[in-house]
Short mmCIF file of C-alpha atoms and ligand atoms in Angstrom, two decimals:
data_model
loop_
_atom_site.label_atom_id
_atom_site.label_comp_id
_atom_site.label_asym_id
_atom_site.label_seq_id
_atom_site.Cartn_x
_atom_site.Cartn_y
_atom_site.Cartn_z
CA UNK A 1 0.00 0.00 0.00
CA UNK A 2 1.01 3.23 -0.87
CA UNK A 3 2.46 5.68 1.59
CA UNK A 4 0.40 9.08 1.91
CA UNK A 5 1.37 12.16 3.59
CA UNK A 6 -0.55 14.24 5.92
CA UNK A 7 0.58 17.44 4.52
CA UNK A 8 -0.37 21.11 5.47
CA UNK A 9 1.56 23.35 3.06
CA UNK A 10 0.17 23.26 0.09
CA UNK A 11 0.69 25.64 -2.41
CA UNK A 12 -1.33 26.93 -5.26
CA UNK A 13 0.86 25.77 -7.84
CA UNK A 14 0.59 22.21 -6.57
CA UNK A 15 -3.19 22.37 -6.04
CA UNK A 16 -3.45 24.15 -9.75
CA UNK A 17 -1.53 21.25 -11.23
CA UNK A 18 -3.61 18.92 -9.70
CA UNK A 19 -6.88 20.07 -10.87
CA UNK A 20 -5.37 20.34 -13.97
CA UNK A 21 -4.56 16.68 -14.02
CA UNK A 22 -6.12 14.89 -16.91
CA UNK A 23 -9.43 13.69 -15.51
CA UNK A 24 -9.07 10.18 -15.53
CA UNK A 25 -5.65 10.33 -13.84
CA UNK A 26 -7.19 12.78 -11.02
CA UNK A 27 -9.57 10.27 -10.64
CA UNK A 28 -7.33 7.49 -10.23
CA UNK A 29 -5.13 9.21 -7.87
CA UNK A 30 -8.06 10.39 -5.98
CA UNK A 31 -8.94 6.86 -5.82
CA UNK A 32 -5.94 5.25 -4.64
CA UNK A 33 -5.59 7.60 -1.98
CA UNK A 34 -9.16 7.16 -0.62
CA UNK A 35 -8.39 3.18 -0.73
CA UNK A 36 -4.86 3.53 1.24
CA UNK A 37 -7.42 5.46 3.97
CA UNK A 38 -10.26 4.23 3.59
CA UNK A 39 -12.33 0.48 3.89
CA UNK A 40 -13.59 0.58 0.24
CA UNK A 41 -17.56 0.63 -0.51
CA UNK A 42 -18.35 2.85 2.43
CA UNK A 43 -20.45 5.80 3.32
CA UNK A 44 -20.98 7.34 6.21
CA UNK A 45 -24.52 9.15 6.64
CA UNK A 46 -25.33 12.12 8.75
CA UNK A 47 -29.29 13.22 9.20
CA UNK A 48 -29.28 16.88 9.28
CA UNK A 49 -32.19 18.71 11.46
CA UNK A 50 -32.67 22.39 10.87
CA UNK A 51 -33.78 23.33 14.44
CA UNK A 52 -34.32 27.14 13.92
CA UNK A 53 -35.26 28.30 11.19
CA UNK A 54 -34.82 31.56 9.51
CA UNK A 55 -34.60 35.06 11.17
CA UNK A 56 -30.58 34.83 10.80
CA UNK A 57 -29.03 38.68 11.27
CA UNK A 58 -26.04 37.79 8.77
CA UNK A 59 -26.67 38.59 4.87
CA UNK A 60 -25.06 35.55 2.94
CA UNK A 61 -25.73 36.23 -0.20
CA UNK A 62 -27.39 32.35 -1.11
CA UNK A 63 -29.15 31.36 1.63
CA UNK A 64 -32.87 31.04 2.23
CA UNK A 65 -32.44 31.60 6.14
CA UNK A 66 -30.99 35.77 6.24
CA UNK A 67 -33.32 38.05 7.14
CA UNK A 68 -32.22 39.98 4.65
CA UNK A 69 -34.14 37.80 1.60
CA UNK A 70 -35.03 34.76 3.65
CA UNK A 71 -37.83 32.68 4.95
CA UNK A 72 -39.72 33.80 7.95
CA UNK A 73 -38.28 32.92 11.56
CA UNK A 74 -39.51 30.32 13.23
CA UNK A 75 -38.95 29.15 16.92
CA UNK A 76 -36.40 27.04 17.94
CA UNK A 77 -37.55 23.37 17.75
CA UNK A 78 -38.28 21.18 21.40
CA UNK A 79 -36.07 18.84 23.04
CA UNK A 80 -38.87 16.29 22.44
CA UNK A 81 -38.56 16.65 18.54
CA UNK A 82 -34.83 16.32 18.24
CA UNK A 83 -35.14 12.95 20.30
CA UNK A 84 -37.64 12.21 17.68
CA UNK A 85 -36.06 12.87 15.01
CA UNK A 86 -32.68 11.54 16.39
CA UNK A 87 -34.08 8.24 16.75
CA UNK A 88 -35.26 7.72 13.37
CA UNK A 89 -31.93 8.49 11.66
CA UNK A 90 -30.76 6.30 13.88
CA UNK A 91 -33.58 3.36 13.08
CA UNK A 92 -32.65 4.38 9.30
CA UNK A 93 -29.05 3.88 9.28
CA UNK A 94 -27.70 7.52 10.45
CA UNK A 95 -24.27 7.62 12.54
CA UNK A 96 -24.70 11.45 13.32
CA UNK A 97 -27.46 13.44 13.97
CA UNK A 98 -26.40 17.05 13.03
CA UNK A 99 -28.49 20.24 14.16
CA UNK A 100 -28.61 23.52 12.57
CA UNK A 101 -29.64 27.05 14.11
CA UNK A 102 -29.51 30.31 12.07
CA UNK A 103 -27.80 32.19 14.45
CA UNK A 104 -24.82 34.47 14.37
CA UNK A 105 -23.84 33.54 17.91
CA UNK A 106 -25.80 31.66 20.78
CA UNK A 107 -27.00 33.42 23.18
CA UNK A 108 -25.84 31.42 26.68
CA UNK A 109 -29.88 30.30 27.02
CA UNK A 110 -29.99 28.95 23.24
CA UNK A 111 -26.47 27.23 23.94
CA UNK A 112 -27.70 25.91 27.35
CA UNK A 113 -30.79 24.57 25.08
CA UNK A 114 -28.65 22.65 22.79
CA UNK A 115 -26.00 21.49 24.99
CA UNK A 116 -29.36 19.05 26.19
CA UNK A 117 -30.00 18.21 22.46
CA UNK A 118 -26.79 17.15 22.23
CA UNK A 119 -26.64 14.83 25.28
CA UNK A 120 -30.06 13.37 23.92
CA UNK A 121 -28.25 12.77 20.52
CA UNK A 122 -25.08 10.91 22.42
CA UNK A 123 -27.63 9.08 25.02
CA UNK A 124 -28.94 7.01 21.81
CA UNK A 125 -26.19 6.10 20.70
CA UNK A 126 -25.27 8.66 18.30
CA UNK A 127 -22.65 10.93 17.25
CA UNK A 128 -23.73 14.85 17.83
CA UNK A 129 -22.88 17.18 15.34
CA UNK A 130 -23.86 21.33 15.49
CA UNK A 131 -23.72 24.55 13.88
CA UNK A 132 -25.21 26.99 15.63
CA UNK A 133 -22.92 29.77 14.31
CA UNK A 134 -19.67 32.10 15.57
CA UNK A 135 -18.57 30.61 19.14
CA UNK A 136 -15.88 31.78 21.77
CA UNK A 137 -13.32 29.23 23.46
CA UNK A 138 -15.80 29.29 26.69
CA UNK A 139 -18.73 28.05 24.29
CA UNK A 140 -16.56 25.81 22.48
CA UNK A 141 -15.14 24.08 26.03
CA UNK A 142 -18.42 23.89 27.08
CA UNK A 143 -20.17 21.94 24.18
CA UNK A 144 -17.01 19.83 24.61
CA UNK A 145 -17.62 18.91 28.39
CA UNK A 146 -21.17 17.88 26.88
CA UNK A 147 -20.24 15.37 24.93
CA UNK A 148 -20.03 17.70 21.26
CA UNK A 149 -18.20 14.98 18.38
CA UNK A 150 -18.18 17.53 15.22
CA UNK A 151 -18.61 21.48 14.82
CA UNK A 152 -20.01 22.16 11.46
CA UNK A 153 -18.66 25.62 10.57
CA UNK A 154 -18.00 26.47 6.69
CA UNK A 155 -15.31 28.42 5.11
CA UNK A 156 -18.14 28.45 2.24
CA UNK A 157 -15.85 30.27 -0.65
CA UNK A 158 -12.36 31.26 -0.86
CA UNK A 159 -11.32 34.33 1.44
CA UNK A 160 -11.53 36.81 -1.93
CA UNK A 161 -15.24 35.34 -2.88
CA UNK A 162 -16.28 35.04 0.85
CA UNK A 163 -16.26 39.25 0.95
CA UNK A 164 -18.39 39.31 -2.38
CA UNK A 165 -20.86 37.13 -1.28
CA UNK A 166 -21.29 38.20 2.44
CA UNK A 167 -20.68 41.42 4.41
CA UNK A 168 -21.91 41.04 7.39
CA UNK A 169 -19.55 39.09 8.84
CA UNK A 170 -15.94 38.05 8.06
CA UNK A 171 -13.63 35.22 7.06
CA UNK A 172 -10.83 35.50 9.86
CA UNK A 173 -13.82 35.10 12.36
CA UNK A 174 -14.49 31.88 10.76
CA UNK A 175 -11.33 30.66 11.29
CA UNK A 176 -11.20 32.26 14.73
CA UNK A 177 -14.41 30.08 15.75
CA UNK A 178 -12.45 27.08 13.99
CA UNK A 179 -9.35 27.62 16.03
CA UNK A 180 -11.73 27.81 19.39
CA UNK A 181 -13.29 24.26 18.07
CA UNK A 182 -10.04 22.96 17.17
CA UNK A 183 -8.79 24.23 20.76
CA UNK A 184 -11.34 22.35 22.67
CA UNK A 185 -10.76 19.04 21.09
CA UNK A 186 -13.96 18.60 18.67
CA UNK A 187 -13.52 17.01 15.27
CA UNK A 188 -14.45 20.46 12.58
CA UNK A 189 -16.33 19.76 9.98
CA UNK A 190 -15.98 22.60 7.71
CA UNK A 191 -15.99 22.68 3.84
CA UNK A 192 -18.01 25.07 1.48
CA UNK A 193 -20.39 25.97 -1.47
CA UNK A 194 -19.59 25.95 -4.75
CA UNK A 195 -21.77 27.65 -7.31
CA UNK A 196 -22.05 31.45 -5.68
CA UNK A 197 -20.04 32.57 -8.78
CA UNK A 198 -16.73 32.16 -7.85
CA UNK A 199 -13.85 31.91 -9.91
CA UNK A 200 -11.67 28.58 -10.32
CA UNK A 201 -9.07 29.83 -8.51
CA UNK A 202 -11.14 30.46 -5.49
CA UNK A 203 -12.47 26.93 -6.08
CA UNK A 204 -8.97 25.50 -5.47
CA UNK A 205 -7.83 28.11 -2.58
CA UNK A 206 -10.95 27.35 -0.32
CA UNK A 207 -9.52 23.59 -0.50
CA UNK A 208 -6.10 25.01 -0.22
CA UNK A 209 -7.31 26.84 2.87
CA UNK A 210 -9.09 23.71 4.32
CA UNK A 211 -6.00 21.87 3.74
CA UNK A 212 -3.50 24.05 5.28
CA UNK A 213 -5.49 24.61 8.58
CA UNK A 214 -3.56 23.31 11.43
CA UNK A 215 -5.07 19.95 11.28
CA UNK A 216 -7.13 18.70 8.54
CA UNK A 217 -10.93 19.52 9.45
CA UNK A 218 -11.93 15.55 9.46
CA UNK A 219 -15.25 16.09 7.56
CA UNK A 220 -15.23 17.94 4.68
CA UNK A 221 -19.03 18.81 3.41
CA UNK A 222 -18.97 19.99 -0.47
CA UNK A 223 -22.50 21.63 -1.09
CA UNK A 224 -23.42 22.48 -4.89
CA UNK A 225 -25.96 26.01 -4.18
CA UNK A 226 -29.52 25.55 -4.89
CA UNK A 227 -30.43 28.67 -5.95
CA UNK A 228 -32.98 30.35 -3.90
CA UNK A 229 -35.51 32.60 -5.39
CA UNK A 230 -35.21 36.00 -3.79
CA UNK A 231 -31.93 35.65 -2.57
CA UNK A 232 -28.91 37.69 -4.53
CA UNK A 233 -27.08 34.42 -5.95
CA UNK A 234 -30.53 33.37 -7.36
CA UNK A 235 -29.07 33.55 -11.02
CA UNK A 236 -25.40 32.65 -10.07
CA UNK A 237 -23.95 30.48 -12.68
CA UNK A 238 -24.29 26.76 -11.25
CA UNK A 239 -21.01 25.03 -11.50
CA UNK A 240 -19.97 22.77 -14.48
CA UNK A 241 -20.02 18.80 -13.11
CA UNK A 242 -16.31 17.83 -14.24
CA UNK A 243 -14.94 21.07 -12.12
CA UNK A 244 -17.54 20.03 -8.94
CA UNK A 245 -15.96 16.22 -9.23
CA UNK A 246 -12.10 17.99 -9.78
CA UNK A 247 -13.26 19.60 -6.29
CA UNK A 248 -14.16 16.50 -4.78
CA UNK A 249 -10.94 15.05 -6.01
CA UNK A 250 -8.45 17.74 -5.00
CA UNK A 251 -10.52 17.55 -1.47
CA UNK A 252 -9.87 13.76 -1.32
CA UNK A 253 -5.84 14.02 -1.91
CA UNK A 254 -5.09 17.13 -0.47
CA UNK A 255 -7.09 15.79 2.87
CA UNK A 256 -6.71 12.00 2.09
CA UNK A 257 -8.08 11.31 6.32
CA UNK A 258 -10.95 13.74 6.18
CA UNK A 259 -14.50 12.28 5.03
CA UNK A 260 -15.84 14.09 1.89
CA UNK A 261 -19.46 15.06 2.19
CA UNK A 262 -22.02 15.92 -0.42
CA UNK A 263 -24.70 17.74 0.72
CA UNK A 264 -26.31 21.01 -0.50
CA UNK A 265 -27.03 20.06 -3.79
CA UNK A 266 -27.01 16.68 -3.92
CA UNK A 267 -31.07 16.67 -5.10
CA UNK A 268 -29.74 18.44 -8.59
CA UNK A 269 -27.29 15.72 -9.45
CA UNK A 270 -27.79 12.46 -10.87
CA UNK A 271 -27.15 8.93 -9.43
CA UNK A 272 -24.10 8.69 -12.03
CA UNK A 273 -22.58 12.08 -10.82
CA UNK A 274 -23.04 11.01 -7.13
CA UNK A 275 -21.28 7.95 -8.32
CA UNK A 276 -18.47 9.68 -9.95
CA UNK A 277 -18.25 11.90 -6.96
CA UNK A 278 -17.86 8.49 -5.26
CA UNK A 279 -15.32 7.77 -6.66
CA UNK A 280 -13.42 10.76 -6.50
CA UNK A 281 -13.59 10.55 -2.62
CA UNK A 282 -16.62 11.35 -1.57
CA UNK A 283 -17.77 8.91 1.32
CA UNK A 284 -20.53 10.71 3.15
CA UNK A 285 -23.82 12.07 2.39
CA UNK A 286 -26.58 14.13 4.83
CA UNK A 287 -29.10 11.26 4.36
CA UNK A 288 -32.22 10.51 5.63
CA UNK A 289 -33.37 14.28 6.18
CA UNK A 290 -36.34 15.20 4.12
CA UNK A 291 -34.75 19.29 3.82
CA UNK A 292 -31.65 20.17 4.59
CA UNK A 293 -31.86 23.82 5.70
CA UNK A 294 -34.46 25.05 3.50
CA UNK A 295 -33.93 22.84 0.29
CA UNK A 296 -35.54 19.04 -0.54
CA UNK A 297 -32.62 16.59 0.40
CA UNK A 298 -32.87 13.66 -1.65
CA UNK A 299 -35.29 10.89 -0.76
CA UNK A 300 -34.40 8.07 1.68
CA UNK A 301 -35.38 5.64 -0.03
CA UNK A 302 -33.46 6.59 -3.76
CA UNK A 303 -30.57 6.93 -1.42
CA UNK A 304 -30.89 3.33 -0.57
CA UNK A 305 -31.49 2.05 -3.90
CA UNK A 306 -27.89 3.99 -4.84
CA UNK A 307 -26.02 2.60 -1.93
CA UNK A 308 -27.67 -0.98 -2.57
CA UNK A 309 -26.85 -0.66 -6.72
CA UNK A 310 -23.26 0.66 -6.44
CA UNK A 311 -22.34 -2.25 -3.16
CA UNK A 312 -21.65 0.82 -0.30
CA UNK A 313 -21.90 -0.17 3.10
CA UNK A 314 -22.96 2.31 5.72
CA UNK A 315 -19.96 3.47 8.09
CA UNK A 316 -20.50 2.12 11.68
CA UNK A 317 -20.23 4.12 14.35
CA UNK A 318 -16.89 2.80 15.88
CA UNK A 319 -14.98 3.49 12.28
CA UNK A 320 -15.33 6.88 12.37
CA UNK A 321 -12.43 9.67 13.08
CA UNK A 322 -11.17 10.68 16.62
CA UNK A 323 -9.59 14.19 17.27
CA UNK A 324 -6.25 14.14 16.34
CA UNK A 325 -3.98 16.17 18.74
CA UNK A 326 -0.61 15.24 16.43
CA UNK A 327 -1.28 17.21 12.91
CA UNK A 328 1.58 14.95 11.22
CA UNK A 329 0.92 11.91 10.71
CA UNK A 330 2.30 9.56 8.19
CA UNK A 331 0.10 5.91 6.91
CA UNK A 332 2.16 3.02 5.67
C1 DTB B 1 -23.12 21.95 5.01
O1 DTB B 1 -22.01 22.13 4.48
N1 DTB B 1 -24.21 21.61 4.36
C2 DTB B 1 -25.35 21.54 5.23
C3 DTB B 1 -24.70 21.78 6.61
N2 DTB B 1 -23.36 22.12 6.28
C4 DTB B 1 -25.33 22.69 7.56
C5 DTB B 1 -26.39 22.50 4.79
C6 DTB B 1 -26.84 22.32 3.37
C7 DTB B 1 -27.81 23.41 3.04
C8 DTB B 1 -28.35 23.35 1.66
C9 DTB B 1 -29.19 24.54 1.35
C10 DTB B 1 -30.37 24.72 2.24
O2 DTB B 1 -31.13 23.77 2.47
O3 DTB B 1 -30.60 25.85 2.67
FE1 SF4 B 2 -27.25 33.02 8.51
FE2 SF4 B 2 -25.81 30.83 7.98
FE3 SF4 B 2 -27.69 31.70 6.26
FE4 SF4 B 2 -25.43 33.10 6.54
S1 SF4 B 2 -25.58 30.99 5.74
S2 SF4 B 2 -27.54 33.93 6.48
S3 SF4 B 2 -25.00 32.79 8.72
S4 SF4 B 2 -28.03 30.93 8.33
#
């Protein structure tokens, strides 16, 4: 088996000549490298629960949830309904049970509230996964101490794009709340959106960004925009398949440990795109939630039918990654 690196120093000339990579080679590499870290014919599946919705102060420029151009608020859901809902991802296959709240920060009542979703979520048996927006190191420590596996916290675009597309808030306070995550010893997950017009060079530096963090964030969720009617990036140019599965691929060697997730998106592209995708490195898909945020996610059962057709097991619980405390790391 191959030897691969753990590397954090990328460069954009490296990532550049990567994506530029015939396809089929890219592929292949992408492949091997997923193999050497990998069980083949896996996927691990996260249900994603939106648990307030709307009324979010921030102005991202594609989502359905600002209250700039978004859907109206709604309150935050009960304890009782995230049990609910935990337990049937669980009952249909889910590892993680991930919540969502349009917030810019918690507030320390909202943060109290969730800190009881998420022992709920780990009492059944399941991993806990949030993102509930910006957090300090107190916040981070504290979702830590109850029991927190993954942050979900999104670089969304390169730093350049990030600015175009949002002004409310900014990307070194991204990476500030990933540092505090980091800090306290949760596995990130943090990836981005492609599709909110950016160029493909800030394709490739939000990767090389992800990639030269401190540690690799171990999930890595890839959403493809649905363009939301009313919002400013409703007629953004969607992006071209070959580039999104390039992404996936570059994502895949440049982070060969991380888990690649499709998510946002995934309801636009076809079974043999998810499959390509699959084989570029993707192993992980929100599954199992009827919307994501505000968009359809793809049905259960077609998900099924995919994993069942293509041979991909579902990820159990015990396979999937630890914090890391030693960022160098080299697989034989
Ligand atoms: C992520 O990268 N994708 C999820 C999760 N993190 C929170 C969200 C997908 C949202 C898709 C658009 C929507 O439903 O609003
Ligand atoms: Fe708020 Fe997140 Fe939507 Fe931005 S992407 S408006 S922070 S919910």
């Amino acid at each position: 088996m191959q030897n691969v690196v753990i590397r954090h120093n990328w460069t954009y000339e490296e990532a550049k000549t990567l994506y530029d990579t015939p396809f089929l080679e890219l592929l292949w590499q992408a492949q091997t490298i997923h193999r050497a870290c990998f069980p083949a014919n896996t996927v691990q599946l996260s249900t994603l629960q939106n648990i307030k919705i709307g009324g979010c102060p921030e102005d991202c420029g594609w989502c359905g949830q600002s209250v700039h151009h978004g859907v109206e608020s709604q309150p935050l859901l009960d304890l009782e309904a995230v049990i609910q809902g935990a337990t049937q991802a669980k009952a249909a296959g889910a590892s993680r049970y991930c919540l969502a709240a349009s917030w810019r920060q918690p507030t320390a009542r909202n943060l109290a509230k969730v800190i009881e979703m998420v022992k709920a979520i780990k009492s059944l048996d399941l991993e806990a996964c949030i993102t509930v927006g910006q957090l300090n190191q107190e916040q981070a420590d504290a979702l830590k101490a109850a029991g927190l596996d993954f942050y979900n916290h999104n670089l969304e675009s390169s730093a350049n794009h990030f600015a175009k597309v949002t002004t409310t808030r900014t990307y070194d306070t991204r990476l500030k709340t990933l540092h505090h995550v980091r800090e306290a010893g949760i596995n990130v997950c943090s990836g981005g959106i492609y599709g909110l017009g950016e160029t493909e060079q800030d394709r490739i530096d939000l990767l090389l960004t992800l990639a030269n963090q401190p540690e690799h964030p171990q999930s890595v969720p890839l959403n493809q925009l649905v363009r939301i009617q009313g919002t400013p990036l409703e007629n953004a140019a969607p992006i071209d398949d070959f580039a999104f599965i390039r992404c996936v691929a570059l994502a895949r060697i440049m982070m060969p440990k991380s888990y690649v997730r499709l998510s946002g998106g995934r309801v636009q592209m076809s079974n043999m795109m998810q499959t390509l995708c699959f084989f570029a490195g993707a192993n992980s898909v929100h599954f199992a939630s009827k919307k994501l945020l505000v968009t359809p996610n793809v049905e259960e059962n077609q998900d099924k039918e995919l994993f069942s057709l293509l041979g991909l097991k579902f990820v159990e619980l015990k396979e999937t990654p630890q914090p890391k405390k030693i960022p160098l790391t080299v697989l034989s």
